[in-house]
Amino acid sequence: MPPVFPAAEYDRRLAALRATLKSEKLDAVVVHTPENVCYLSGHATPGYYTYQCLIVTADGEAAVLSRQTETVNARETTHLDRVEGFADSADPLRATAGLLARLAPGATAVGLETRSWFLPPESYERLSGLLTAGGARVRSIDGALAAARLIKSPAEIEQIRAAARSTDAGMLAAAEAAVPGASERAVAAAAFQGMIASGSEYFGMEPFVASGPRAGTIHASWSDRVIGADEPVLLEMSATVGRYNAPLMHTVWSGALSGEAAEMAVACAAARDAALAHVRPGGSPAEAHAACKAAISDAGLAHTYRKRSGYSVGIAFAPDWGEGHLLSLGETEEKRFAANMVVHVVPTLRIAGTAGIGLSATVLITDDGHEVLTSCPVGPQR
């Protein structure tokens, strides 16, 4: 598969990183997180579960290092001239140190990610030791990579729009399939069909389909359970296009929506809209979260809400479709919203073992507010 973007888009990203390296007096950076490798080089493969990295130097060099068998993928998905591989019998950390020495001979300061799931502590310590033995000091580069990915370029936004259209197709198919007598498995199959047929590639995380009392459990995926009458079917999914994601949560009620369930649905919609009122340039994610919680509390349903109210979205590989580690709608978030960020606002009210209702939106922050990118035309009651 060719790179998602023209070379100029990646050149811009690499130039911004190199400017940071120079300002931080770093000679090079070694990147391991698949999303960061993809963001900077375009390289994307389901084989990211094995060791791979991207090395970028301050003076213009860049190379992908992967298993020898994965180098074919890397050459197809990146514009970079340099792709190197290591044999399965080789030590990938020594291969990394060796490649860095060739790309940046005499490097005295190298940046590493300290929060990457794909550079566990033992590997971090060993790689740091190899680099230190070669004369380099090791420092964290996490902050610079996070800041770059939060603000989306016009090209990235087009990929997210495409993902949103595909998510909508999957959600509509799932909502229409979520009728009494259908199994959760059949609903999930409809979601997969809808998203993949409309342009999605492999997902950052699987869809969630939970009916009846299972809807009260977070992250409950499909089972063989058959949907009954007068019960919720909680749906959440995200298509992936060019590795970019646009999640959506929606709830379908298989019958008459009344009583506490109706109150939960009204409160959930009010909470989502209360949070969205703060999603604008300069707005506070923490205040958006507080507004979301207040709307739920005002409805007397505070006991049903126990989580953050949203998170940034963009490039993702499994196991997650979000960028919550970059920005979350939560009480401790200190960052501010800015134009061209994309966030998933996702209040969900749950009573364990009884029911759950969630209504969300992925939104693009514009110069003067926000634009909702995802939607489901099927109402909560059928």
mmCIF file of C-alpha atoms in Angstrom:
data_model
loop_
_atom_site.group_PDB
_atom_site.id
_atom_site.type_symbol
_atom_site.label_atom_id
_atom_site.label_comp_id
_atom_site.label_asym_id
_atom_site.label_seq_id
_atom_site.Cartn_x
_atom_site.Cartn_y
_atom_site.Cartn_z
ATOM 1 C CA MET A 1 0.000 0.000 0.000
ATOM 2 C CA PRO A 2 1.539 3.366 -0.958
ATOM 3 C CA PRO A 3 2.038 6.150 1.592
ATOM 4 C CA VAL A 4 -1.201 7.850 2.650
ATOM 5 C CA PHE A 5 0.154 11.349 1.966
ATOM 6 C CA PRO A 6 2.534 12.966 -0.546
ATOM 7 C CA ALA A 7 6.161 13.241 0.489
ATOM 8 C CA ALA A 8 5.714 16.946 1.256
ATOM 9 C CA GLU A 9 3.379 16.160 4.178
ATOM 10 C CA TYR A 10 5.956 13.901 5.833
ATOM 11 C CA ASP A 11 8.777 16.320 5.009
ATOM 12 C CA ARG A 12 6.886 19.029 6.927
ATOM 13 C CA ARG A 13 6.501 16.766 9.953
ATOM 14 C CA LEU A 14 10.145 15.702 9.898
ATOM 15 C CA ALA A 15 11.266 19.319 9.535
ATOM 16 C CA ALA A 16 9.250 20.274 12.618
ATOM 17 C CA LEU A 17 10.785 17.403 14.584
ATOM 18 C CA ARG A 18 14.297 18.343 13.467
ATOM 19 C CA ALA A 19 13.701 21.926 14.586
ATOM 20 C CA THR A 20 12.789 20.548 18.009
ATOM 21 C CA LEU A 21 15.881 18.349 18.060
ATOM 22 C CA LYS A 22 18.085 21.339 17.363
ATOM 23 C CA SER A 23 16.377 23.505 19.985
ATOM 24 C CA GLU A 24 16.725 20.683 22.521
ATOM 25 C CA LYS A 25 20.339 20.065 21.461
ATOM 26 C CA LEU A 26 19.628 16.463 20.465
ATOM 27 C CA ASP A 27 21.558 14.794 17.660
ATOM 28 C CA ALA A 28 18.908 12.180 16.914
ATOM 29 C CA VAL A 29 15.726 10.536 18.118
ATOM 30 C CA VAL A 30 14.721 6.861 18.092
ATOM 31 C CA VAL A 31 10.937 6.407 17.821
ATOM 32 C CA HIS A 32 9.196 3.118 18.683
ATOM 33 C CA THR A 33 5.472 3.870 19.105
ATOM 34 C CA PRO A 34 3.690 2.705 15.911
ATOM 35 C CA GLU A 35 1.537 5.851 15.766
ATOM 36 C CA ASN A 36 4.621 8.068 15.928
ATOM 37 C CA VAL A 37 6.491 5.964 13.371
ATOM 38 C CA CYS A 38 3.468 6.227 11.071
ATOM 39 C CA TYR A 39 3.021 9.964 11.673
ATOM 40 C CA LEU A 40 6.624 10.760 10.803
ATOM 41 C CA SER A 41 7.302 8.264 8.016
ATOM 42 C CA GLY A 42 4.015 6.804 6.775
ATOM 43 C CA HIS A 43 5.129 3.278 7.669
ATOM 44 C CA ALA A 44 2.171 1.176 8.812
ATOM 45 C CA THR A 45 1.910 -2.586 9.163
ATOM 46 C CA PRO A 46 -0.081 -5.067 11.276
ATOM 47 C CA GLY A 47 3.351 -6.492 12.083
ATOM 48 C CA TYR A 48 4.060 -3.674 14.538
ATOM 49 C CA TYR A 49 3.840 -6.238 17.344
ATOM 50 C CA THR A 50 7.455 -7.115 16.530
ATOM 51 C CA TYR A 51 10.335 -4.702 17.020
ATOM 52 C CA GLN A 52 10.539 -1.708 14.718
ATOM 53 C CA CYS A 53 11.779 1.841 15.067
ATOM 54 C CA LEU A 54 12.346 5.055 13.165
ATOM 55 C CA ILE A 55 15.584 6.982 13.574
ATOM 56 C CA VAL A 56 15.596 10.688 12.703
ATOM 57 C CA THR A 57 18.733 12.810 12.963
ATOM 58 C CA ALA A 58 18.952 16.556 13.411
ATOM 59 C CA ASP A 59 21.007 16.962 10.242
ATOM 60 C CA GLY A 60 18.589 15.338 7.795
ATOM 61 C CA GLU A 61 18.933 11.562 7.973
ATOM 62 C CA ALA A 62 15.986 9.221 8.591
ATOM 63 C CA ALA A 63 15.562 5.450 8.397
ATOM 64 C CA VAL A 64 13.069 2.755 9.318
ATOM 65 C CA LEU A 65 14.483 -0.350 10.988
ATOM 66 C CA SER A 66 12.338 -3.498 11.120
ATOM 67 C CA ARG A 67 12.477 -7.266 10.841
ATOM 68 C CA GLN A 68 13.982 -8.240 7.503
ATOM 69 C CA THR A 69 10.669 -9.746 6.380
ATOM 70 C CA GLU A 70 8.857 -6.451 7.133
ATOM 71 C CA THR A 71 11.174 -4.280 5.042
ATOM 72 C CA VAL A 72 9.027 -4.890 1.959
ATOM 73 C CA ASN A 73 6.074 -3.326 3.793
ATOM 74 C CA ALA A 74 8.198 -0.415 4.934
ATOM 75 C CA ARG A 75 9.419 0.360 1.424
ATOM 76 C CA GLU A 76 5.820 0.351 0.174
ATOM 77 C CA THR A 77 4.399 2.597 2.893
ATOM 78 C CA THR A 78 7.094 5.257 3.260
ATOM 79 C CA HIS A 79 8.798 7.804 1.031
ATOM 80 C CA LEU A 80 12.054 7.406 2.975
ATOM 81 C CA ASP A 81 15.034 6.260 0.940
ATOM 82 C CA ARG A 82 16.518 4.256 3.777
ATOM 83 C CA VAL A 83 14.876 1.102 5.132
ATOM 84 C CA GLU A 84 16.995 -1.487 6.928
ATOM 85 C CA GLY A 85 16.162 -4.900 8.342
ATOM 86 C CA PHE A 86 17.522 -7.301 10.914
ATOM 87 C CA ALA A 87 17.340 -11.081 10.894
ATOM 88 C CA ASP A 88 15.009 -12.816 13.311
ATOM 89 C CA SER A 89 18.091 -14.296 14.970
ATOM 90 C CA ALA A 90 19.665 -10.860 15.507
ATOM 91 C CA ASP A 91 19.408 -8.568 18.539
ATOM 92 C CA PRO A 92 17.190 -5.664 17.365
ATOM 93 C CA LEU A 93 18.498 -3.297 20.034
ATOM 94 C CA ARG A 94 22.090 -3.806 18.903
ATOM 95 C CA ALA A 95 20.881 -3.332 15.323
ATOM 96 C CA THR A 96 19.295 -0.040 16.416
ATOM 97 C CA ALA A 97 22.457 1.192 18.105
ATOM 98 C CA GLY A 98 24.507 0.200 15.065
ATOM 99 C CA LEU A 99 22.210 1.984 12.607
ATOM 100 C CA LEU A 100 22.186 5.101 14.777
ATOM 101 C CA ALA A 101 25.976 5.109 14.849
ATOM 102 C CA ARG A 102 26.004 5.051 11.045
ATOM 103 C CA LEU A 103 23.348 7.751 10.670
ATOM 104 C CA ALA A 104 24.684 10.078 13.367
ATOM 105 C CA PRO A 105 28.342 9.221 14.025
ATOM 106 C CA GLY A 106 29.615 10.811 17.196
ATOM 107 C CA ALA A 107 26.122 11.586 18.524
ATOM 108 C CA THR A 108 26.299 12.845 22.102
ATOM 109 C CA ALA A 109 22.578 13.317 22.878
ATOM 110 C CA VAL A 110 19.768 11.019 21.720
ATOM 111 C CA GLY A 111 16.043 11.234 22.401
ATOM 112 C CA LEU A 112 14.009 8.145 23.310
ATOM 113 C CA GLU A 113 10.344 7.663 24.127
ATOM 114 C CA THR A 114 9.873 6.867 27.806
ATOM 115 C CA ARG A 115 6.134 6.084 27.632
ATOM 116 C CA SER A 116 5.985 3.730 24.673
ATOM 117 C CA TRP A 117 4.294 0.358 25.101
ATOM 118 C CA PHE A 118 6.673 -0.860 22.396
ATOM 119 C CA LEU A 119 9.878 -0.090 24.287
ATOM 120 C CA PRO A 120 9.320 -1.879 27.610
ATOM 121 C CA PRO A 121 11.560 -1.116 30.602
ATOM 122 C CA GLU A 122 14.029 -3.936 29.970
ATOM 123 C CA SER A 123 14.465 -2.894 26.338
ATOM 124 C CA TYR A 124 14.694 0.787 27.267
ATOM 125 C CA GLU A 125 17.428 0.062 29.789
ATOM 126 C CA ARG A 126 19.388 -2.100 27.370
ATOM 127 C CA LEU A 127 19.111 0.363 24.488
ATOM 128 C CA SER A 128 20.027 3.253 26.774
ATOM 129 C CA GLY A 129 23.062 1.286 27.917
ATOM 130 C CA LEU A 130 24.170 0.621 24.347
ATOM 131 C CA LEU A 131 23.789 4.284 23.402
ATOM 132 C CA THR A 132 25.543 5.471 26.553
ATOM 133 C CA ALA A 133 28.403 3.075 25.874
ATOM 134 C CA GLY A 134 28.706 4.736 22.481
ATOM 135 C CA GLY A 135 29.112 8.144 24.108
ATOM 136 C CA ALA A 136 25.545 9.491 23.958
ATOM 137 C CA ARG A 137 23.345 10.845 26.740
ATOM 138 C CA VAL A 138 19.705 9.685 26.553
ATOM 139 C CA ARG A 139 16.752 12.024 27.126
ATOM 140 C CA SER A 140 12.965 11.870 26.760
ATOM 141 C CA ILE A 141 11.338 13.123 23.543
ATOM 142 C CA ASP A 142 7.708 12.304 24.440
ATOM 143 C CA GLY A 143 6.436 15.869 24.800
ATOM 144 C CA ALA A 144 7.527 17.058 21.376
ATOM 145 C CA LEU A 145 5.923 14.102 19.606
ATOM 146 C CA ALA A 146 2.634 14.555 21.484
ATOM 147 C CA ALA A 147 2.404 18.264 20.704
ATOM 148 C CA ALA A 148 2.952 17.670 16.995
ATOM 149 C CA ARG A 149 0.209 15.050 16.668
ATOM 150 C CA LEU A 150 -2.517 16.976 18.514
ATOM 151 C CA ILE A 151 -2.966 19.614 15.791
ATOM 152 C CA LYS A 152 -4.141 17.992 12.568
ATOM 153 C CA SER A 153 -3.136 19.208 9.112
ATOM 154 C CA PRO A 154 -5.727 19.669 6.327
ATOM 155 C CA ALA A 155 -4.573 16.364 4.827
ATOM 156 C CA GLU A 156 -5.060 14.560 8.134
ATOM 157 C CA ILE A 157 -8.512 16.082 8.587
ATOM 158 C CA GLU A 158 -9.594 14.693 5.222
ATOM 159 C CA GLN A 159 -8.585 11.206 6.363
ATOM 160 C CA ILE A 160 -10.567 11.658 9.591
ATOM 161 C CA ARG A 161 -13.598 12.834 7.604
ATOM 162 C CA ALA A 162 -13.359 9.675 5.502
ATOM 163 C CA ALA A 163 -13.104 7.571 8.656
ATOM 164 C CA ALA A 164 -16.166 9.351 10.069
ATOM 165 C CA ARG A 165 -18.200 8.531 6.967
ATOM 166 C CA SER A 166 -17.187 4.898 7.283
ATOM 167 C CA THR A 167 -17.975 4.850 11.008
ATOM 168 C CA ASP A 168 -21.410 6.294 10.242
ATOM 169 C CA ALA A 169 -22.017 3.529 7.704
ATOM 170 C CA GLY A 170 -21.068 0.865 10.226
ATOM 171 C CA MET A 171 -23.160 2.433 12.972
ATOM 172 C CA LEU A 172 -26.217 2.713 10.734
ATOM 173 C CA ALA A 173 -25.869 -0.928 9.672
ATOM 174 C CA ALA A 174 -25.467 -2.057 13.287
ATOM 175 C CA ALA A 175 -28.362 0.062 14.544
ATOM 176 C CA GLU A 176 -30.667 -1.299 11.865
ATOM 177 C CA ALA A 177 -29.616 -4.867 12.729
ATOM 178 C CA ALA A 178 -30.165 -4.372 16.473
ATOM 179 C CA VAL A 179 -33.733 -5.678 16.665
ATOM 180 C CA PRO A 180 -35.373 -8.148 19.065
ATOM 181 C CA GLY A 181 -34.434 -11.687 18.105
ATOM 182 C CA ALA A 182 -31.089 -10.733 16.557
ATOM 183 C CA SER A 183 -27.863 -11.775 18.252
ATOM 184 C CA GLU A 184 -25.131 -9.365 19.280
ATOM 185 C CA ARG A 185 -22.882 -11.334 16.946
ATOM 186 C CA ALA A 186 -25.144 -10.493 13.983
ATOM 187 C CA VAL A 187 -25.107 -6.823 14.970
ATOM 188 C CA ALA A 188 -21.293 -6.851 15.130
ATOM 189 C CA ALA A 189 -21.146 -8.527 11.720
ATOM 190 C CA ALA A 190 -23.308 -5.735 10.312
ATOM 191 C CA ALA A 191 -20.967 -3.142 11.824
ATOM 192 C CA PHE A 192 -17.897 -4.828 10.306
ATOM 193 C CA GLN A 193 -19.599 -5.107 6.917
ATOM 194 C CA GLY A 194 -20.742 -1.492 6.969
ATOM 195 C CA MET A 195 -17.349 -0.079 7.878
ATOM 196 C CA ILE A 196 -15.166 -2.280 5.706
ATOM 197 C CA ALA A 197 -17.415 -1.977 2.648
ATOM 198 C CA SER A 198 -17.351 1.815 2.985
ATOM 199 C CA GLY A 199 -13.580 2.159 3.159
ATOM 200 C CA SER A 200 -12.237 1.085 6.547
ATOM 201 C CA GLU A 201 -9.007 -0.834 6.932
ATOM 202 C CA TYR A 202 -8.081 -2.907 10.009
ATOM 203 C CA PHE A 203 -9.297 -1.232 13.172
ATOM 204 C CA GLY A 204 -7.541 0.426 16.091
ATOM 205 C CA MET A 205 -9.963 -1.391 18.387
ATOM 206 C CA GLU A 206 -12.847 -3.766 17.846
ATOM 207 C CA PRO A 207 -16.482 -2.544 17.896
ATOM 208 C CA PHE A 208 -18.441 -2.867 21.125
ATOM 209 C CA VAL A 209 -21.925 -4.387 21.064
ATOM 210 C CA ALA A 210 -23.683 -4.945 24.391
ATOM 211 C CA SER A 211 -27.389 -5.544 24.915
ATOM 212 C CA GLY A 212 -29.662 -5.683 27.942
ATOM 213 C CA PRO A 213 -27.825 -5.902 31.275
ATOM 214 C CA ARG A 214 -24.493 -6.248 29.436
ATOM 215 C CA ALA A 215 -24.879 -2.606 28.348
ATOM 216 C CA GLY A 216 -24.049 -1.646 31.918
ATOM 217 C CA THR A 217 -20.512 -3.037 31.551
ATOM 218 C CA ILE A 218 -17.826 -0.873 29.959
ATOM 219 C CA HIS A 219 -15.960 -2.282 26.939
ATOM 220 C CA ALA A 220 -18.323 -5.232 26.514
ATOM 221 C CA SER A 221 -17.931 -6.614 23.013
ATOM 222 C CA TRP A 222 -20.315 -8.889 21.153
ATOM 223 C CA SER A 223 -21.467 -12.275 22.403
ATOM 224 C CA ASP A 224 -24.047 -14.841 21.343
ATOM 225 C CA ARG A 225 -26.694 -13.124 23.470
ATOM 226 C CA VAL A 226 -30.015 -12.565 21.682
ATOM 227 C CA ILE A 227 -31.539 -9.099 21.942
ATOM 228 C CA GLY A 228 -34.847 -9.043 23.796
ATOM 229 C CA ALA A 229 -37.731 -6.598 23.752
ATOM 230 C CA ASP A 230 -37.555 -3.283 25.617
ATOM 231 C CA GLU A 231 -33.829 -3.264 26.325
ATOM 232 C CA PRO A 232 -30.783 -1.213 25.322
ATOM 233 C CA VAL A 233 -28.218 -2.117 22.693
ATOM 234 C CA LEU A 234 -25.100 -0.058 23.336
ATOM 235 C CA LEU A 235 -22.922 0.351 20.235
ATOM 236 C CA GLU A 236 -19.478 1.913 19.907
ATOM 237 C CA MET A 237 -17.092 1.657 16.982
ATOM 238 C CA SER A 238 -14.511 3.458 14.916
ATOM 239 C CA ALA A 239 -13.591 2.925 11.302
ATOM 240 C CA THR A 240 -9.961 3.483 10.340
ATOM 241 C CA VAL A 241 -8.865 5.170 7.109
ATOM 242 C CA GLY A 242 -5.182 5.829 6.483
ATOM 243 C CA ARG A 243 -4.767 4.769 10.167
ATOM 244 C CA TYR A 244 -6.960 7.759 11.191
ATOM 245 C CA ASN A 245 -9.999 7.148 13.384
ATOM 246 C CA ALA A 246 -13.386 8.721 14.142
ATOM 247 C CA PRO A 247 -15.255 6.887 16.928
ATOM 248 C CA LEU A 248 -18.982 7.009 17.587
ATOM 249 C CA MET A 249 -21.152 5.628 20.393
ATOM 250 C CA HIS A 250 -24.897 5.274 20.003
ATOM 251 C CA THR A 251 -27.636 3.427 21.835
ATOM 252 C CA VAL A 252 -30.660 1.751 20.306
ATOM 253 C CA TRP A 253 -33.585 0.747 22.532
ATOM 254 C CA SER A 254 -35.491 -2.268 21.277
ATOM 255 C CA GLY A 255 -38.958 -1.100 22.235
ATOM 256 C CA ALA A 256 -40.528 1.594 24.384
ATOM 257 C CA LEU A 257 -38.036 3.894 26.088
ATOM 258 C CA SER A 258 -39.539 4.888 29.444
ATOM 259 C CA GLY A 259 -38.857 5.339 33.146
ATOM 260 C CA GLU A 260 -35.254 5.532 34.328
ATOM 261 C CA ALA A 261 -33.981 4.539 30.883
ATOM 262 C CA ALA A 262 -35.701 7.548 29.334
ATOM 263 C CA GLU A 263 -34.219 9.793 32.022
ATOM 264 C CA MET A 264 -30.768 8.369 31.320
ATOM 265 C CA ALA A 265 -31.139 9.000 27.584
ATOM 266 C CA VAL A 266 -32.177 12.620 28.111
ATOM 267 C CA ALA A 267 -29.365 13.189 30.614
ATOM 268 C CA CYS A 268 -26.776 11.585 28.334
ATOM 269 C CA ALA A 269 -27.720 13.822 25.402
ATOM 270 C CA ALA A 270 -27.678 16.876 27.680
ATOM 271 C CA ALA A 271 -24.262 15.889 29.046
ATOM 272 C CA ARG A 272 -22.818 15.464 25.567
ATOM 273 C CA ASP A 273 -24.151 18.861 24.483
ATOM 274 C CA ALA A 274 -22.939 20.528 27.690
ATOM 275 C CA ALA A 275 -19.422 19.255 27.056
ATOM 276 C CA LEU A 276 -19.560 20.261 23.393
ATOM 277 C CA ALA A 277 -20.369 23.845 24.409
ATOM 278 C CA HIS A 278 -16.800 24.078 25.740
ATOM 279 C CA VAL A 279 -15.145 22.455 22.715
ATOM 280 C CA ARG A 280 -13.761 25.511 20.939
ATOM 281 C CA PRO A 281 -10.356 27.191 20.568
ATOM 282 C CA GLY A 282 -9.143 28.245 23.996
ATOM 283 C CA GLY A 283 -11.725 26.088 25.736
ATOM 284 C CA SER A 284 -10.784 23.899 28.663
ATOM 285 C CA PRO A 285 -11.089 20.101 28.442
ATOM 286 C CA ALA A 286 -11.372 20.051 32.241
ATOM 287 C CA GLU A 287 -14.293 22.491 32.107
ATOM 288 C CA ALA A 288 -15.932 20.448 29.339
ATOM 289 C CA HIS A 289 -15.689 17.406 31.602
ATOM 290 C CA ALA A 290 -17.107 19.351 34.557
ATOM 291 C CA ALA A 291 -20.054 20.540 32.456
ATOM 292 C CA CYS A 292 -20.723 16.987 31.320
ATOM 293 C CA LYS A 293 -20.706 15.704 34.901
ATOM 294 C CA ALA A 294 -22.904 18.579 36.092
ATOM 295 C CA ALA A 295 -25.598 17.795 33.526
ATOM 296 C CA ILE A 296 -25.684 14.185 34.694
ATOM 297 C CA SER A 297 -25.680 15.185 38.363
ATOM 298 C CA ASP A 298 -28.501 17.681 37.799
ATOM 299 C CA ALA A 299 -30.584 14.789 36.479
ATOM 300 C CA GLY A 300 -29.974 12.855 39.694
ATOM 301 C CA LEU A 301 -27.849 10.273 37.891
ATOM 302 C CA ALA A 302 -24.337 11.003 39.175
ATOM 303 C CA HIS A 303 -24.073 7.398 40.366
ATOM 304 C CA THR A 304 -24.160 6.218 36.717
ATOM 305 C CA TYR A 305 -21.071 8.149 35.560
ATOM 306 C CA ARG A 306 -17.512 7.170 36.532
ATOM 307 C CA LYS A 307 -15.124 8.192 33.760
ATOM 308 C CA ARG A 308 -13.581 10.923 31.637
ATOM 309 C CA SER A 309 -15.804 12.642 29.059
ATOM 310 C CA GLY A 310 -13.692 12.317 25.924
ATOM 311 C CA TYR A 311 -10.268 12.261 24.323
ATOM 312 C CA SER A 312 -8.258 13.282 21.276
ATOM 313 C CA VAL A 313 -8.390 11.046 18.209
ATOM 314 C CA GLY A 314 -6.168 10.658 15.151
ATOM 315 C CA ILE A 315 -3.671 7.960 14.129
ATOM 316 C CA ALA A 316 -4.151 4.691 15.981
ATOM 317 C CA PHE A 317 -3.146 1.053 16.011
ATOM 318 C CA ALA A 318 -4.604 -1.599 18.308
ATOM 319 C CA PRO A 319 -5.105 -1.803 21.208
ATOM 320 C CA ASP A 320 -6.736 1.658 21.182
ATOM 321 C CA TRP A 321 -8.438 3.981 18.682
ATOM 322 C CA GLY A 322 -7.882 7.117 20.772
ATOM 323 C CA GLU A 323 -5.180 9.586 21.741
ATOM 324 C CA GLY A 324 -6.228 10.022 25.363
ATOM 325 C CA HIS A 325 -2.600 10.050 26.444
ATOM 326 C CA LEU A 326 -2.187 13.229 24.376
ATOM 327 C CA LEU A 327 -5.344 14.990 25.610
ATOM 328 C CA SER A 328 -8.379 13.878 27.637
ATOM 329 C CA LEU A 329 -11.559 15.586 28.747
ATOM 330 C CA GLY A 330 -10.889 15.018 32.428
ATOM 331 C CA GLU A 331 -10.489 16.991 35.625
ATOM 332 C CA THR A 332 -6.679 16.970 35.604
ATOM 333 C CA GLU A 333 -6.175 17.987 31.954
ATOM 334 C CA GLU A 334 -4.227 21.253 31.748
ATOM 335 C CA LYS A 335 -4.027 21.664 27.974
ATOM 336 C CA ARG A 336 -6.453 23.905 26.069
ATOM 337 C CA PHE A 337 -8.417 23.133 22.944
ATOM 338 C CA ALA A 338 -7.026 24.590 19.712
ATOM 339 C CA ALA A 339 -8.213 24.784 16.127
ATOM 340 C CA ASN A 340 -7.675 21.581 14.113
ATOM 341 C CA MET A 341 -7.708 19.287 17.100
ATOM 342 C CA VAL A 342 -10.170 16.392 16.806
ATOM 343 C CA VAL A 343 -11.839 14.971 19.912
ATOM 344 C CA HIS A 344 -14.376 12.264 20.737
ATOM 345 C CA VAL A 345 -16.896 13.519 23.308
ATOM 346 C CA VAL A 346 -18.416 10.383 24.828
ATOM 347 C CA PRO A 347 -20.581 10.462 27.972
ATOM 348 C CA THR A 348 -21.973 7.057 28.940
ATOM 349 C CA LEU A 349 -24.360 6.362 31.797
ATOM 350 C CA ARG A 350 -24.214 2.826 33.172
ATOM 351 C CA ILE A 351 -25.886 0.822 35.903
ATOM 352 C CA ALA A 352 -23.922 -2.406 36.262
ATOM 353 C CA GLY A 353 -26.001 -5.463 35.517
ATOM 354 C CA THR A 354 -28.999 -3.376 34.461
ATOM 355 C CA ALA A 355 -28.499 -0.995 31.531
ATOM 356 C CA GLY A 356 -26.261 1.541 29.830
ATOM 357 C CA ILE A 357 -26.836 4.460 27.473
ATOM 358 C CA GLY A 358 -24.134 6.334 25.563
ATOM 359 C CA LEU A 359 -24.366 9.058 22.912
ATOM 360 C CA SER A 360 -21.194 10.560 21.473
ATOM 361 C CA ALA A 361 -19.716 12.693 18.716
ATOM 362 C CA THR A 362 -16.313 13.033 17.111
ATOM 363 C CA VAL A 363 -15.785 16.724 16.429
ATOM 364 C CA LEU A 364 -13.262 18.896 14.613
ATOM 365 C CA ILE A 365 -12.358 22.092 16.441
ATOM 366 C CA THR A 366 -12.693 24.982 13.997
ATOM 367 C CA ASP A 367 -11.499 28.586 14.203
ATOM 368 C CA ASP A 368 -14.704 29.675 15.948
ATOM 369 C CA GLY A 369 -16.185 26.528 17.486
ATOM 370 C CA HIS A 370 -16.484 22.945 16.346
ATOM 371 C CA GLU A 371 -17.912 20.764 13.583
ATOM 372 C CA VAL A 372 -19.548 17.421 14.338
ATOM 373 C CA LEU A 373 -18.106 14.747 12.026
ATOM 374 C CA THR A 374 -20.040 11.620 13.090
ATOM 375 C CA SER A 375 -23.761 10.917 13.319
ATOM 376 C CA CYS A 376 -26.352 8.134 13.377
ATOM 377 C CA PRO A 377 -29.784 8.892 11.880
ATOM 378 C CA VAL A 378 -31.447 6.048 13.779
ATOM 379 C CA GLY A 379 -33.125 7.304 16.950
ATOM 380 C CA PRO A 380 -32.695 5.605 20.345
ATOM 381 C CA GLN A 381 -36.206 4.136 20.302
ATOM 382 C CA ARG A 382 -37.662 1.707 17.777
#
